[in-house]
Amino acid sequence: MTRVTEVATTAAIIILTYLALVFELLPVPQTFQEEIVPVLPWWALVSFGSYCLGTLGWNVMTFGECPEAYNELMREIAEAKDDLRSKGLTIN
Amino acid sequence: MANGKDKAVGAAAFSVAVSVFVYYTTWVLIMPFVDADHPLHGYFPANEYRIRIPLLILVVGLTVICSFLALVMIKSKSKKTKKSN
């Protein structure tokens, strides 16, 4: 099963289950049907937004510093600048 | 390099995300099962806003994104016609 097929199948199952709940094809308690079913897509949207922001914030918070990579990158930049200067390009 | 200020921003974003999720989930999935005279209801706005607030955020967000896209596309098109003139 390809990735696309897997995503499409999961989405179809979730959407069909939700539509079955909306059109009252599944027996559920009354409070659940009246108050929670209409609000589920909005809850999913808010949760998705929170998940995105939270993951970004967490990864920025716990990002490990890599000093060797930083030094190596600065060295490579200096080398490239010298190389281009020797070939006639003006770089400050 | 992730300095102290970056980590503070990351921590702030993370706590905002967690608070929003906990508050909204409690409001929307738990409060319907709490008796109408419980004091906890005082911490949440009226029930119509359960849908209105995310709807408003979605509409504003889509408007901002589409306006930004439109501006960028118009600017790049006008730059292309100016160049070929």
Tab-separated table of C-alpha atoms in Angstrom:
chain	number	residue	atom	x	y	z
A	1	MET	CA	0.000	0.000	0.000
A	2	THR	CA	1.501	3.340	-0.993
A	3	ARG	CA	1.657	6.332	1.321
A	4	VAL	CA	-1.055	8.151	-0.648
A	5	THR	CA	-3.392	5.158	-0.443
A	6	GLU	CA	-2.785	4.881	3.294
A	7	VAL	CA	-3.498	8.569	3.967
A	8	ALA	CA	-6.573	8.559	1.720
A	9	THR	CA	-7.960	5.434	3.405
A	10	THR	CA	-7.469	6.836	6.905
A	11	ALA	CA	-9.071	10.148	5.914
A	12	ALA	CA	-12.015	8.370	4.272
A	13	ILE	CA	-12.643	6.234	7.364
A	14	ILE	CA	-12.586	9.250	9.685
A	15	ILE	CA	-14.813	11.363	7.423
A	16	LEU	CA	-17.362	8.548	6.892
A	17	THR	CA	-17.521	7.835	10.634
A	18	TYR	CA	-18.111	11.513	11.329
A	19	LEU	CA	-20.827	11.749	8.642
A	20	ALA	CA	-22.510	8.660	10.153
A	21	LEU	CA	-22.527	10.471	13.508
A	22	VAL	CA	-23.891	13.677	11.993
A	23	PHE	CA	-26.763	11.943	10.184
A	24	GLU	CA	-27.625	10.009	13.340
A	25	LEU	CA	-26.930	6.614	11.782
A	26	LEU	CA	-25.049	5.513	14.896
A	27	PRO	CA	-26.850	5.298	18.269
A	28	VAL	CA	-25.166	7.660	20.745
A	29	PRO	CA	-26.314	9.372	23.975
A	30	GLN	CA	-28.355	12.534	23.450
A	31	THR	CA	-25.957	15.016	25.051
A	32	PHE	CA	-23.132	13.618	22.927
A	33	GLN	CA	-25.199	13.929	19.752
A	34	GLU	CA	-26.452	17.454	20.387
A	35	GLU	CA	-23.444	19.154	21.944
A	36	ILE	CA	-20.281	17.300	20.934
A	37	VAL	CA	-20.788	15.916	17.405
A	38	PRO	CA	-21.225	19.386	15.802
A	39	VAL	CA	-18.085	20.684	17.427
A	40	LEU	CA	-15.708	17.755	16.651
A	41	PRO	CA	-14.231	19.148	13.382
A	42	TRP	CA	-13.491	22.490	15.080
A	43	TRP	CA	-11.890	20.657	18.005
A	44	ALA	CA	-9.757	18.707	15.519
A	45	LEU	CA	-8.675	21.974	13.862
A	46	VAL	CA	-7.749	23.631	17.183
A	47	SER	CA	-5.908	20.487	18.316
A	48	PHE	CA	-3.975	20.336	15.039
A	49	GLY	CA	-2.950	23.993	15.402
A	50	SER	CA	-1.891	23.430	19.024
A	51	TYR	CA	0.081	20.347	18.011
A	52	CYS	CA	1.943	22.249	15.276
A	53	LEU	CA	2.775	25.217	17.514
A	54	GLY	CA	3.671	22.981	20.453
A	55	THR	CA	5.999	20.766	18.388
A	56	LEU	CA	7.736	23.819	16.914
A	57	GLY	CA	8.154	25.416	20.361
A	58	TRP	CA	9.389	22.179	21.919
A	59	ASN	CA	11.965	21.553	19.193
A	60	VAL	CA	13.251	25.136	19.409
A	61	MET	CA	13.496	24.756	23.210
A	62	THR	CA	15.380	21.444	23.113
A	63	PHE	CA	17.516	22.113	20.050
A	64	GLY	CA	20.988	20.818	20.825
A	65	GLU	CA	23.840	23.149	20.015
A	66	CYS	CA	26.452	21.739	17.662
A	67	PRO	CA	29.590	23.890	18.018
A	68	GLU	CA	31.725	21.689	15.709
A	69	ALA	CA	29.203	22.060	12.900
A	70	TYR	CA	29.080	25.830	13.495
A	71	ASN	CA	32.880	26.188	13.390
A	72	GLU	CA	33.148	23.979	10.326
A	73	LEU	CA	30.469	26.013	8.549
A	74	MET	CA	32.212	29.327	9.372
A	75	ARG	CA	35.481	27.892	8.044
A	76	GLU	CA	33.794	26.773	4.820
A	77	ILE	CA	32.237	30.232	4.377
A	78	ALA	CA	35.656	31.907	4.834
A	79	GLU	CA	37.238	29.488	2.331
A	80	ALA	CA	34.505	30.143	-0.234
A	81	LYS	CA	34.877	33.919	0.229
A	82	ASP	CA	38.662	33.750	-0.294
A	83	ASP	CA	38.195	31.565	-3.340
A	84	LEU	CA	35.693	33.938	-4.941
A	85	ARG	CA	37.845	36.988	-4.088
A	86	SER	CA	40.829	35.387	-5.833
A	87	LYS	CA	38.642	34.902	-8.915
A	88	GLY	CA	37.771	38.592	-9.034
A	89	LEU	CA	34.441	38.899	-7.138
A	90	THR	CA	34.288	41.719	-4.568
A	91	ILE	CA	33.087	40.452	-1.180
A	92	ASN	CA	33.285	42.494	2.021
B	1	MET	CA	22.874	28.542	17.666
B	2	ALA	CA	19.891	28.330	20.038
B	3	ASN	CA	20.611	31.090	22.572
B	4	GLY	CA	18.600	31.915	25.688
B	5	LYS	CA	16.173	34.220	23.901
B	6	ASP	CA	15.348	31.581	21.279
B	7	LYS	CA	14.735	29.005	23.996
B	8	ALA	CA	12.442	31.461	25.819
B	9	VAL	CA	10.427	32.001	22.633
B	10	GLY	CA	10.214	28.246	22.113
B	11	ALA	CA	9.100	27.700	25.705
B	12	ALA	CA	6.468	30.466	25.369
B	13	ALA	CA	5.107	28.961	22.139
B	14	PHE	CA	4.979	25.518	23.746
B	15	SER	CA	3.102	26.727	26.853
B	16	VAL	CA	0.638	28.733	24.747
B	17	ALA	CA	-0.065	25.644	22.635
B	18	VAL	CA	-0.595	23.420	25.691
B	19	SER	CA	-2.832	25.978	27.463
B	20	VAL	CA	-4.983	26.560	24.385
B	21	PHE	CA	-5.404	22.815	23.880
B	22	VAL	CA	-6.311	22.090	27.516
B	23	TYR	CA	-8.724	25.052	27.804
B	24	TYR	CA	-10.518	24.373	24.529
B	25	THR	CA	-10.729	20.596	25.080
B	26	THR	CA	-12.166	21.105	28.577
B	27	TRP	CA	-14.665	23.665	27.290
B	28	VAL	CA	-15.846	21.624	24.322
B	29	LEU	CA	-15.602	17.963	25.377
B	30	ILE	CA	-16.052	18.049	29.161
B	31	MET	CA	-18.294	21.031	30.080
B	32	PRO	CA	-21.394	19.602	28.265
B	33	PHE	CA	-21.416	16.824	30.883
B	34	VAL	CA	-21.071	19.175	33.877
B	35	ASP	CA	-24.283	20.274	35.662
B	36	ALA	CA	-25.498	23.745	34.691
B	37	ASP	CA	-25.147	25.128	38.235
B	38	HIS	CA	-21.500	24.084	38.756
B	39	PRO	CA	-19.177	27.096	39.341
B	40	LEU	CA	-16.708	25.793	36.706
B	41	HIS	CA	-19.024	27.133	33.982
B	42	GLY	CA	-18.018	30.644	35.066
B	43	TYR	CA	-14.553	30.161	33.606
B	44	PHE	CA	-15.830	29.693	30.062
B	45	PRO	CA	-17.707	31.990	27.653
B	46	ALA	CA	-21.226	31.266	26.346
B	47	ASN	CA	-21.737	28.082	24.350
B	48	GLU	CA	-22.191	29.665	20.911
B	49	TYR	CA	-18.566	30.775	20.993
B	50	ARG	CA	-17.383	27.132	20.940
B	51	ILE	CA	-17.756	27.206	17.166
B	52	ARG	CA	-17.597	30.946	16.496
B	53	ILE	CA	-14.056	31.431	17.838
B	54	PRO	CA	-12.290	28.713	15.745
B	55	LEU	CA	-14.418	29.720	12.745
B	56	LEU	CA	-13.318	33.347	13.104
B	57	ILE	CA	-9.669	32.323	13.466
B	58	LEU	CA	-9.940	30.106	10.371
B	59	VAL	CA	-11.530	32.849	8.252
B	60	VAL	CA	-9.007	35.490	9.364
B	61	GLY	CA	-6.095	33.069	8.834
B	62	LEU	CA	-7.220	32.085	5.322
B	63	THR	CA	-7.780	35.763	4.428
B	64	VAL	CA	-4.281	36.728	5.563
B	65	ILE	CA	-2.663	33.814	3.707
B	66	CYS	CA	-4.595	34.408	0.461
B	67	SER	CA	-3.945	38.172	0.581
B	68	PHE	CA	-0.236	37.539	1.063
B	69	LEU	CA	-0.194	35.097	-1.875
B	70	ALA	CA	-2.114	37.562	-4.062
B	71	LEU	CA	0.273	40.415	-3.202
B	72	VAL	CA	3.332	38.308	-3.968
B	73	MET	CA	1.896	37.094	-7.276
B	74	ILE	CA	0.900	40.611	-8.377
B	75	LYS	CA	4.325	41.981	-7.434
B	76	SER	CA	6.172	39.264	-9.352
B	77	LYS	CA	3.916	39.722	-12.392
B	78	SER	CA	4.433	43.500	-12.465
B	79	LYS	CA	8.182	43.003	-12.122
B	80	LYS	CA	8.160	40.640	-15.105
B	81	THR	CA	6.186	43.030	-17.361
B	82	LYS	CA	8.399	45.957	-16.275
B	83	LYS	CA	11.526	43.980	-17.176
B	84	SER	CA	10.277	42.920	-20.614
B	85	ASN	CA	9.237	46.534	-21.476
